[in-house]
Tab-separated table of C-alpha atoms and ligand atoms in Angstrom:
chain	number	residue	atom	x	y	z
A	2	UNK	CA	-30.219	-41.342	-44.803
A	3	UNK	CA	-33.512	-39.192	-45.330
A	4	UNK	CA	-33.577	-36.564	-42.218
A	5	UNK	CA	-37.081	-35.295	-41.465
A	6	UNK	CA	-38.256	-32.939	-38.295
A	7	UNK	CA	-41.675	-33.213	-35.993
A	8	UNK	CA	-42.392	-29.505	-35.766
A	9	UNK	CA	-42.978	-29.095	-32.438
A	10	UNK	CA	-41.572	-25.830	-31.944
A	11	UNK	CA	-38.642	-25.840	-29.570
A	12	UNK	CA	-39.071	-29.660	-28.753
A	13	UNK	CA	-38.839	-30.110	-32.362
A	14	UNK	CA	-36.591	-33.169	-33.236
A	15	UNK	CA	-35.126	-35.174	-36.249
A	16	UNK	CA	-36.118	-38.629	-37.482
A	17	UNK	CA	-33.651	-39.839	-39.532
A	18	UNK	CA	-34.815	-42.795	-42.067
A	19	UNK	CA	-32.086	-45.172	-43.890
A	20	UNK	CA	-29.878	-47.633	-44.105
A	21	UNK	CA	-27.538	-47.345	-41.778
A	22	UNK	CA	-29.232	-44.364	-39.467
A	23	UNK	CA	-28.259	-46.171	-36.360
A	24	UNK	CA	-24.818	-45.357	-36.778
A	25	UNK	CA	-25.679	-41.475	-36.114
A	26	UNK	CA	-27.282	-42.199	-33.125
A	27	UNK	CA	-24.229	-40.700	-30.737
A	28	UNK	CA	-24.563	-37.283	-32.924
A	29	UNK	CA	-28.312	-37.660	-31.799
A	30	UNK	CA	-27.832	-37.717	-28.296
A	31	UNK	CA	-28.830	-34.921	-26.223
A	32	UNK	CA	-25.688	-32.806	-25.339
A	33	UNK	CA	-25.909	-32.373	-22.238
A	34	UNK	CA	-26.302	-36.510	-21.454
A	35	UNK	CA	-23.792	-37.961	-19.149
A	36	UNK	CA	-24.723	-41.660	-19.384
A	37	UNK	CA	-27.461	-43.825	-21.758
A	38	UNK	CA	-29.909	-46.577	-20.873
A	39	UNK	CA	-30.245	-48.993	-23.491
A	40	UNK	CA	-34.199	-50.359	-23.170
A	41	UNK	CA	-34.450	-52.801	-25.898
A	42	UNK	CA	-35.536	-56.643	-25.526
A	43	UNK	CA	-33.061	-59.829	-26.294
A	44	UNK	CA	-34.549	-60.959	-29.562
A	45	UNK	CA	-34.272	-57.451	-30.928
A	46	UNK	CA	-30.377	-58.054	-31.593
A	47	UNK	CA	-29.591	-54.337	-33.244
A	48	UNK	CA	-26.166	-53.167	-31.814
A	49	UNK	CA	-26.322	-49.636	-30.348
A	50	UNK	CA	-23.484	-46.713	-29.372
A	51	UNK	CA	-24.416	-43.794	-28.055
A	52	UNK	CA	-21.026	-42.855	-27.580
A	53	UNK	CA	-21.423	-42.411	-23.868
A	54	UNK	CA	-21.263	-44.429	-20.982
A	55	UNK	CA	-24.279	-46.994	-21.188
A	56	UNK	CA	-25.781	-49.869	-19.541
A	57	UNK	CA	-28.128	-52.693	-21.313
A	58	UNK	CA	-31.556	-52.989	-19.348
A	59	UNK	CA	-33.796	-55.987	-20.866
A	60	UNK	CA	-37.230	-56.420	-20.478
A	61	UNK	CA	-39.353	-59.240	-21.852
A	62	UNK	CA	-41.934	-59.812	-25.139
A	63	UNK	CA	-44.704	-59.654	-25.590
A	64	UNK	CA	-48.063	-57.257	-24.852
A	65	UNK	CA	-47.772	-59.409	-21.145
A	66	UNK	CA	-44.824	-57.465	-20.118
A	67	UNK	CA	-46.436	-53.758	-21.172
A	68	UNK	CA	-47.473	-53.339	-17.585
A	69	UNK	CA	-46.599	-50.277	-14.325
A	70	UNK	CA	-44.299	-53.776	-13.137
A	71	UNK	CA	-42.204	-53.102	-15.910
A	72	UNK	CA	-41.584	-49.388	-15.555
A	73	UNK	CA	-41.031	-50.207	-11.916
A	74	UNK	CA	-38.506	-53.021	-12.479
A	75	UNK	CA	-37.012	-50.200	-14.979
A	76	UNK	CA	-37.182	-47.334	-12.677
A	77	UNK	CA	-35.990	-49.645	-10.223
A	78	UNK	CA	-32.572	-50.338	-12.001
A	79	UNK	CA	-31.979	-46.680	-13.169
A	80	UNK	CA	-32.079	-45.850	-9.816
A	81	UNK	CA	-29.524	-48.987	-8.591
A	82	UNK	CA	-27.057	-47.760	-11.263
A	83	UNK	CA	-27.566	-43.829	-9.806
A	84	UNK	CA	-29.257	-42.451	-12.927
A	85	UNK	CA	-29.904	-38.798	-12.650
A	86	UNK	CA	-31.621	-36.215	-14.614
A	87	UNK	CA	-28.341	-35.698	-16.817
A	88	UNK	CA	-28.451	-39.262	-18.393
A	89	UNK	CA	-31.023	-39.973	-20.982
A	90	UNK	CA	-32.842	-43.579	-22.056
A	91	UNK	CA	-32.231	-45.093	-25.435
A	92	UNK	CA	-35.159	-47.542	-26.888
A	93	UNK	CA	-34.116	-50.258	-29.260
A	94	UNK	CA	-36.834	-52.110	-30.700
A	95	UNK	CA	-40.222	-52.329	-31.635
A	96	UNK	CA	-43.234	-50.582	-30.461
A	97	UNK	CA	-43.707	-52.443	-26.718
A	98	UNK	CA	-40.100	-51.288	-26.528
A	99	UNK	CA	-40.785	-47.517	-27.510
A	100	UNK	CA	-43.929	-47.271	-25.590
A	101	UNK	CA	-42.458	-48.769	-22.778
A	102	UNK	CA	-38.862	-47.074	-22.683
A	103	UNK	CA	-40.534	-44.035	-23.525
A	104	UNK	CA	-43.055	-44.337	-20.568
A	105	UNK	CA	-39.986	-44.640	-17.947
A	106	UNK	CA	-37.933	-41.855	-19.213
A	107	UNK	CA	-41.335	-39.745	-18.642
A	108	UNK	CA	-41.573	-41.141	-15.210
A	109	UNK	CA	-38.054	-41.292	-13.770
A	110	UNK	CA	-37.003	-38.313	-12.209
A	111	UNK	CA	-40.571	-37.093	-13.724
A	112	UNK	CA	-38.721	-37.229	-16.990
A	113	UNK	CA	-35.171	-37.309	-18.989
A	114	UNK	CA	-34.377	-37.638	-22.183
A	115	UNK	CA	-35.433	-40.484	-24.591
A	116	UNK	CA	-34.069	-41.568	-28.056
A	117	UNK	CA	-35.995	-44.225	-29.868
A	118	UNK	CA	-34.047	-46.580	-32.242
A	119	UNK	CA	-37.128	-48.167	-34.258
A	120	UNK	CA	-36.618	-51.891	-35.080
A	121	UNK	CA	-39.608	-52.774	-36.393
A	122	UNK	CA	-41.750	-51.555	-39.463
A	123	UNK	CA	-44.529	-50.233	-37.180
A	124	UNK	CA	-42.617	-48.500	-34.536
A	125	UNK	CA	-40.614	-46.253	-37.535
A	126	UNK	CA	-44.249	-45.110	-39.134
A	127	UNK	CA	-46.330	-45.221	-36.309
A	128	UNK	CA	-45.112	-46.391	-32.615
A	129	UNK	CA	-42.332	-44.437	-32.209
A	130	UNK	CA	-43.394	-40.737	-33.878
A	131	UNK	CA	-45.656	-38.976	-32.028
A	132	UNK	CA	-44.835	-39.191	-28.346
A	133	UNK	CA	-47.176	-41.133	-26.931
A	134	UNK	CA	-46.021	-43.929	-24.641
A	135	UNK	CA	-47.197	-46.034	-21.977
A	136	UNK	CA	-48.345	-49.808	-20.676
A	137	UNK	CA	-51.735	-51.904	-20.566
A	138	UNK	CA	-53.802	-52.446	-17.409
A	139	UNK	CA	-55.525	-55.487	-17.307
A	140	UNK	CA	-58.938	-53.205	-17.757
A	141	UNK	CA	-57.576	-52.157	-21.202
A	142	UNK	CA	-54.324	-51.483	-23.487
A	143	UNK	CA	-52.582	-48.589	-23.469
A	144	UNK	CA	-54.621	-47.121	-20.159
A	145	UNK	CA	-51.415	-45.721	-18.476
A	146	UNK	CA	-48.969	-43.281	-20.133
A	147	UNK	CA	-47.658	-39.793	-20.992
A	148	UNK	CA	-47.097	-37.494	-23.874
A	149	UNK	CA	-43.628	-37.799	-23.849
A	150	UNK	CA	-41.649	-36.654	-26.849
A	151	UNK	CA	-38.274	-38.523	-28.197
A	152	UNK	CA	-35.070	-35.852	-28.726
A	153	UNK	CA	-34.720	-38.208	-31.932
A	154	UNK	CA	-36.188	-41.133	-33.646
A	155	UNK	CA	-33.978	-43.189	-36.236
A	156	UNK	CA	-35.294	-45.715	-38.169
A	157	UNK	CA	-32.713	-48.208	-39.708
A	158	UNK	CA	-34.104	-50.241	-42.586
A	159	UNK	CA	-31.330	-52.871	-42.319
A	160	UNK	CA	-32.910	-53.692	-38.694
A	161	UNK	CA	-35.699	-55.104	-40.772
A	162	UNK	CA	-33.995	-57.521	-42.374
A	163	UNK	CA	-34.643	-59.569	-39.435
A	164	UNK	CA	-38.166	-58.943	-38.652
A	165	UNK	CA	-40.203	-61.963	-38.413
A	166	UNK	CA	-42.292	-61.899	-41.833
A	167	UNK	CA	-45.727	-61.591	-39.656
A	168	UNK	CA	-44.392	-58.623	-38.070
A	169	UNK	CA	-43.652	-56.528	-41.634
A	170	UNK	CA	-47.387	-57.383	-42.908
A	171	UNK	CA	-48.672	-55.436	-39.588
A	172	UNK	CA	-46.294	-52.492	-40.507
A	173	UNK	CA	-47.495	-52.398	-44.204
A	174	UNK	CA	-51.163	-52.394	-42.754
A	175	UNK	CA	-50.168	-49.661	-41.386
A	176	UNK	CA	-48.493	-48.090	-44.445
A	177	UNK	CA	-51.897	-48.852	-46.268
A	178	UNK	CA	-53.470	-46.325	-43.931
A	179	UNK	CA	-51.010	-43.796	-45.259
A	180	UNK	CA	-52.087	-43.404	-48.949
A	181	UNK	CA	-55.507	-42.137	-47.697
A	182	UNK	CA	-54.336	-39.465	-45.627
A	183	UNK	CA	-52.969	-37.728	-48.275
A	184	UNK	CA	-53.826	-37.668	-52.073
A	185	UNK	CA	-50.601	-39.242	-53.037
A	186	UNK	CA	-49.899	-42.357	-54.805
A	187	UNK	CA	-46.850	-43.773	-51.785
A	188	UNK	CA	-46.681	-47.131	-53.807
A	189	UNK	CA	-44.820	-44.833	-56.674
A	190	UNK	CA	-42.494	-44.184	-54.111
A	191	UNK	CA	-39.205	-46.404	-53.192
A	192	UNK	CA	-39.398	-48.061	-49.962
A	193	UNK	CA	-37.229	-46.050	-47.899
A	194	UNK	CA	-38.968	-42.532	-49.229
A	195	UNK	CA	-42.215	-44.450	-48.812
A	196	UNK	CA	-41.144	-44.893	-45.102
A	197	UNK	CA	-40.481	-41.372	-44.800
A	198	UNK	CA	-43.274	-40.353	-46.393
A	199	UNK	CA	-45.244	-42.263	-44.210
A	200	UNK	CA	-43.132	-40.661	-40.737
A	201	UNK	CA	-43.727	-37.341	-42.342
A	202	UNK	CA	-47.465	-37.810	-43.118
A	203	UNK	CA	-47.405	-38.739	-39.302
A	204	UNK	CA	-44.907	-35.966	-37.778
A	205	UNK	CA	-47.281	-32.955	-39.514
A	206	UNK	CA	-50.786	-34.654	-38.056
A	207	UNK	CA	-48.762	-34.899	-34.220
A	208	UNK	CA	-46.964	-31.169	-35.170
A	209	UNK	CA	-50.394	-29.858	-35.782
A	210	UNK	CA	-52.215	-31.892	-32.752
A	211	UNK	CA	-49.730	-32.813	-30.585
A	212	UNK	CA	-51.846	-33.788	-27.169
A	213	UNK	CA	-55.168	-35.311	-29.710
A	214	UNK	CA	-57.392	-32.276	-28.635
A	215	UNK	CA	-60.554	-33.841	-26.559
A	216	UNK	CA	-63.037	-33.243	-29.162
A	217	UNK	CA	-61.190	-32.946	-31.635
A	218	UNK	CA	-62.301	-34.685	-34.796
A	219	UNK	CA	-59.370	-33.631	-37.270
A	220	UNK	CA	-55.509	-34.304	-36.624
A	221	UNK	CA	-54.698	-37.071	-34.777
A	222	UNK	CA	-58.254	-39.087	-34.897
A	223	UNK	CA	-57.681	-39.221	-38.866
A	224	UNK	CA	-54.711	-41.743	-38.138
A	225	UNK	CA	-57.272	-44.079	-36.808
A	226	UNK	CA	-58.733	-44.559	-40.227
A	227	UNK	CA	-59.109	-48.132	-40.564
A	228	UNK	CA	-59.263	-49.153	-36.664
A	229	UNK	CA	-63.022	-48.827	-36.126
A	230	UNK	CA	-63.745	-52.565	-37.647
A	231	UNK	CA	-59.716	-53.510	-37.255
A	232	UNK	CA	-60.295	-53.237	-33.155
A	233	UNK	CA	-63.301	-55.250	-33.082
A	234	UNK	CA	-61.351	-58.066	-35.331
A	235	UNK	CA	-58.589	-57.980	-33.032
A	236	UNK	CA	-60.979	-59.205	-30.281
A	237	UNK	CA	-63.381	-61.471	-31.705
A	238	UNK	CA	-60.842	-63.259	-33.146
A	239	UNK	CA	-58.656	-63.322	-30.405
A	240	UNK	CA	-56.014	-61.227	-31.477
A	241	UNK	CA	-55.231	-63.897	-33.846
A	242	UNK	CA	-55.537	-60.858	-36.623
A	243	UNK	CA	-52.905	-58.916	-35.244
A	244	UNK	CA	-53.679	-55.415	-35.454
A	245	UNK	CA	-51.735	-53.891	-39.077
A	246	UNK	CA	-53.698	-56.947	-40.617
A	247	UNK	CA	-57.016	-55.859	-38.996
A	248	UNK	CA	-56.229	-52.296	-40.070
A	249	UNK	CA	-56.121	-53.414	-43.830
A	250	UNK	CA	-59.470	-54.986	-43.618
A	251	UNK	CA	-61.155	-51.736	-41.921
A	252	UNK	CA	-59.863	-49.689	-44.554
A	253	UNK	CA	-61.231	-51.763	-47.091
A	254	UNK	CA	-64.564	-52.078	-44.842
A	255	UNK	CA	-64.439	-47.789	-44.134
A	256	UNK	CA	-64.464	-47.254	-47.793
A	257	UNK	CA	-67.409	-49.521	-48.177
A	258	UNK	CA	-69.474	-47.739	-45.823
A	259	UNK	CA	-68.419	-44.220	-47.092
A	260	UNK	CA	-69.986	-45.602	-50.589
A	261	UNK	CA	-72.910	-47.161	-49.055
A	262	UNK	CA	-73.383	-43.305	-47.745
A	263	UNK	CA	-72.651	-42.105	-51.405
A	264	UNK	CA	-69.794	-39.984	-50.530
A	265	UNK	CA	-67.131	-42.201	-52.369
A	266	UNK	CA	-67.224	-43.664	-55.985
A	267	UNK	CA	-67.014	-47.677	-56.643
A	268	UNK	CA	-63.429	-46.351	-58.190
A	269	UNK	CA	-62.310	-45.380	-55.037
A	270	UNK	CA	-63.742	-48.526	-52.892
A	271	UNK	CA	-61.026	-50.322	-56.331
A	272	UNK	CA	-58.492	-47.836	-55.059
A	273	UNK	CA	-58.593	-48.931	-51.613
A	274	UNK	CA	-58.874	-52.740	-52.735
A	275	UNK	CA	-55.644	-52.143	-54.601
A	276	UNK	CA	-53.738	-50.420	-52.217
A	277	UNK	CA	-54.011	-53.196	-49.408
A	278	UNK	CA	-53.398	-55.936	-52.756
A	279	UNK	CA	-50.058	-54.426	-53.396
A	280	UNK	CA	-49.117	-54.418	-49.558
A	281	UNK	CA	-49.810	-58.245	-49.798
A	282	UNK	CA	-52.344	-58.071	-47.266
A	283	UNK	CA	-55.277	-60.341	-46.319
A	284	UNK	CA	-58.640	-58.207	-47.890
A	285	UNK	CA	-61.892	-60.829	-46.361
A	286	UNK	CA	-63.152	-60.844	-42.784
A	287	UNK	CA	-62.490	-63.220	-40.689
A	288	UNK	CA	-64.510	-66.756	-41.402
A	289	UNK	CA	-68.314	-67.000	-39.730
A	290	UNK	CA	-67.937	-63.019	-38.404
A	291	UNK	CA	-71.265	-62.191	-37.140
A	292	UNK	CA	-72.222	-58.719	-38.511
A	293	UNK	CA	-74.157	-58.380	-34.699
A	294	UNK	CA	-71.386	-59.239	-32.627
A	295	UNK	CA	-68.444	-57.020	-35.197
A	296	UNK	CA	-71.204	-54.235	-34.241
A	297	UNK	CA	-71.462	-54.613	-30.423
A	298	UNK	CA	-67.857	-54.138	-30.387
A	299	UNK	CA	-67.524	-51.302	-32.565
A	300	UNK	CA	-70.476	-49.228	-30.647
A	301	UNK	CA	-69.252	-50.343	-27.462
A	302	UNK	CA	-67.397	-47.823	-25.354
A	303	UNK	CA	-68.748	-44.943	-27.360
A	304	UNK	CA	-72.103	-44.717	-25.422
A	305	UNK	CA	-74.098	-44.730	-28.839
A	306	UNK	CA	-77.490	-46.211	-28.886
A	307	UNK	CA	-77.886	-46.843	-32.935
A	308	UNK	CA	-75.706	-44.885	-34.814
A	309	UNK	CA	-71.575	-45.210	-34.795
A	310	UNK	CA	-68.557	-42.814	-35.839
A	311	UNK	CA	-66.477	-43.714	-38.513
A	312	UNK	CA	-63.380	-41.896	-39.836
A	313	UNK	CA	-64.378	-42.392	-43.582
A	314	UNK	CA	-63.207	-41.302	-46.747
A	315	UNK	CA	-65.165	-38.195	-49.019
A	316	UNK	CA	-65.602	-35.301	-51.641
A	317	UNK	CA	-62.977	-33.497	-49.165
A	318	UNK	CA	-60.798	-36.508	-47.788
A	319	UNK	CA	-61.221	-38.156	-44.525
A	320	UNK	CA	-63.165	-37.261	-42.036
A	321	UNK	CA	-64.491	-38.459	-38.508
A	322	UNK	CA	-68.455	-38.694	-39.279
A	323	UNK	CA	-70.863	-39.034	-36.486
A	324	UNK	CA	-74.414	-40.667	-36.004
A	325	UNK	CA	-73.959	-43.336	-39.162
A	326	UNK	CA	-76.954	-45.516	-38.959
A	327	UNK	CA	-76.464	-49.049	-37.317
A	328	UNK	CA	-78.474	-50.440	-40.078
A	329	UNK	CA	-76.542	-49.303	-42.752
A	330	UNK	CA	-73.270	-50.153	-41.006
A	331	UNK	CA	-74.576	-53.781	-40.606
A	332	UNK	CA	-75.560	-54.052	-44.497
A	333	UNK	CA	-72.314	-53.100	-45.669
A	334	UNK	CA	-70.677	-55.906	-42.705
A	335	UNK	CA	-73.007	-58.427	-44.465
A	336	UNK	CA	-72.304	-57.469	-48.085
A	337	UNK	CA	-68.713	-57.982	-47.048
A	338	UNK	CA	-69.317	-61.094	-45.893
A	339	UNK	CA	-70.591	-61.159	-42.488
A	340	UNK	CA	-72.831	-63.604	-41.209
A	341	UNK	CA	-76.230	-62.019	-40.918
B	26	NAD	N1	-47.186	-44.941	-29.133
B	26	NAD	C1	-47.877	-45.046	-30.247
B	26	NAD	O1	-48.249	-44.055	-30.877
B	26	NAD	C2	-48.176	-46.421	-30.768
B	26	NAD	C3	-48.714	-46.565	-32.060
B	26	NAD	C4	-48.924	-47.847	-32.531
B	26	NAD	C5	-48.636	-48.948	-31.747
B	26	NAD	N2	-48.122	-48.777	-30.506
B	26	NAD	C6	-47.766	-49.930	-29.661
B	26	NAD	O2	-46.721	-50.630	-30.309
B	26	NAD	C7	-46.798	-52.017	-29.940
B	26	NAD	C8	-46.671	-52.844	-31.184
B	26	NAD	O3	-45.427	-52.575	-31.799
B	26	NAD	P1	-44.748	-53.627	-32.780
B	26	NAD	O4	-45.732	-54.030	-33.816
B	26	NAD	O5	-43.463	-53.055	-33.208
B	26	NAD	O6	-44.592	-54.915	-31.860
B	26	NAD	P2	-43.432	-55.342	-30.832
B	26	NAD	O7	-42.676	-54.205	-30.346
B	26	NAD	O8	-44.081	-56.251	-29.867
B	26	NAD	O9	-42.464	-56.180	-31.784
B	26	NAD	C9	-42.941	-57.354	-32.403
B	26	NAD	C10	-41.914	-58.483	-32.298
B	26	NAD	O10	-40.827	-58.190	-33.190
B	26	NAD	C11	-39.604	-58.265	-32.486
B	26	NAD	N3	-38.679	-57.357	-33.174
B	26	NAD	C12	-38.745	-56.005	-33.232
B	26	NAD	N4	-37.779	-55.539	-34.023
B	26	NAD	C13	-37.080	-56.617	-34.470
B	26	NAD	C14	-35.982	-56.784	-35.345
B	26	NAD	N5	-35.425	-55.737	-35.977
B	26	NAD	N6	-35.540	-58.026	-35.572
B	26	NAD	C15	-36.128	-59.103	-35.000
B	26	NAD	N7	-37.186	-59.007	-34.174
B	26	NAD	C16	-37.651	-57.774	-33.913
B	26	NAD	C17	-39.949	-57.914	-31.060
B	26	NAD	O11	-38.981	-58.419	-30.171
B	26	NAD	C18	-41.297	-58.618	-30.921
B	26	NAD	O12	-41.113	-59.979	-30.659
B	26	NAD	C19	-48.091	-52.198	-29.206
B	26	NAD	O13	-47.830	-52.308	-27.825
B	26	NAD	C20	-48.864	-50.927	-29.509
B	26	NAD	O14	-49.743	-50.570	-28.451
B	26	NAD	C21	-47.889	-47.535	-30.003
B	27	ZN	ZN1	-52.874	-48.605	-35.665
């Protein structure tokens, strides 16, 4: 099991990676924790013991159930089995589950303890690092929340030996992200240290910008490299592209536009093309994508008239670049194979 930190000064805390990590989770729990909550959802099937008294809590599937009725009904039953600010929350599954578990335990009591056991591919390198949590309104995803940071995070790679196959691809869109954040080549790498690599890419960006600074156009905003186009994708086509596989395309997409700006090489646009190959992703837009309507959506809730923001790639690595010329941005969508 690899053991890495988020430096967050004292609410610093270890993310073990491996085969097997789940077993540590009682030596993870916070001392002083009388009894555990176990969030996790019924299909999720990964067998937990945090070595204290616990209870099982279930909630549903699916981005429907990531709403305030869910903390409530959570909330709810913490308080019917006379949870107090000694016991702690444990969340078992994939990202809804983190975001969601994570969410109550900043609520209840206005906050205990969390532990997040990471089921899925996404939650270990993305969902569950970081401390952000929280549920959708029906105005927009993720609308409601807290920074709320885990005491630990373990990621068990056995747990994804069950993952529906759909559900890897979006973590390994994810992954893709990765290599560009950093100069090194992750594929070298053997899955579980790419997975680490990956959670420790993430822990430094969160150590260094733990709250995403309003403004700020470094730390956090870099891990949305990739989601400009991949949000718009998930919408026009219905969420049908779930979002790791719309991530893969808007990488490929970013480094197009960085090139059409001349601040990449045609060698590194082949770089990015290979990266997402060797995750086994999809690399072409979705079929009939009008390059008009893909823009709409990307300049829409950023107030900008003609010009967009892109996170793209450069002489000095990634970086969130302002005022890019709707023209230009709508060549490149065409070129790609947009519908003019
Ligand atoms: N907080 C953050 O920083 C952050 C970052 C990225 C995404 N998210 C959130 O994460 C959510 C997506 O997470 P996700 O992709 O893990 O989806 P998910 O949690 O919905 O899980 C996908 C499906 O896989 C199942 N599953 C999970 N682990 C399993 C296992 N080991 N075996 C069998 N089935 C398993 C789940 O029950 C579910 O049906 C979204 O709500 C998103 O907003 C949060
Ligand atoms: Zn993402």
């Amino acid at each position: 099991v690899i053991s890495l930190s988020v430096p967050l000064a004292d609410r610093s805390y270890p993310v073990l990676v491996g085969s097997g990590a789940v077993r540590t989770l009682a030596s993870v729990m916070p001392t002083r924790a009388k009894r555990a909550a176990i969030v996790t959802q019924a299909g999720i099937g990964v067998d937990v013991d945090p070595g204290i008294e616990h209870r099982v809590f279930t909630i549903g599937d699916g981005e429907e159930v990531k709403t305030l009725s869910t903390i409530s009904d959570l909330c709810r039953a913490f308080a019917s089995w006379g949870m107090t600010r000694a016991d702690a929350v444990v969340g078992v599954g994939g990202g809804l589950v983190t975001d969601v578990a994570g969410f109550a335990a900043a609520s209840y009591h206005r906050g205990i303890p969390v532990v997040h056991v990471a089921t899925s591919l996404l939650a270990m390198v993305d969902a569950a690092i970081g401390g952000k949590t929280g549920v959708n309104l029906p105005e927009g995803k993720n609308l409601v929340g807290a920074f709320w940071q885990p005491s630990a995070v373990l990621c068990d790679l056995d747990a994804l030996a069950t993952l529906p196959a759909r559900e890897l691809a979006c973590g390994r869109g994810e992954m893709a992200k990765y290599h560009f954040l950093t100069g090194d080549d992750l594929l070298a790498l053997p899955l579980d240290q790419r997975i680490a690599r990956c959670i420790k890419i993430k822990a430094d960006v969160v150590g260094a910008d733990e709250r995403e600074a309003v403004g700020s156009t470094g730390g956090r905003a870099l891990l949305n490299y990739g989601h400009t186009l991949a949000h718009a994708l998930e919408i026009v086509t219905d969420h049908e592209l779930r979002h790791g596989e719309a991530v893969a395309i808007g990488l490929l997409f970013a480094a197009r536009v960085a090139h059409a700006m001349d601040r990449v090489s045609a060698e590194r646009v082949a770089e990015h093309d290979a990266v997402v190959a060797s995750y086994d992703l999809r690399s072409s837009l979705p079929e009939g994508l009008s390059a008009d309507r893909a823009l709409a959506l990307m300049m829409r809730d950023k107030k900008a008239i003609d010009s967009l923001t892109f996170i793209l790639d450069g002489p000095n690595g990634l970086e969130q670049v302002p005022g890019i010329d709707a023209d230009l941005v709508r060549r490149v969508l065409v070129d790609f194979g947009a519908t003019a």
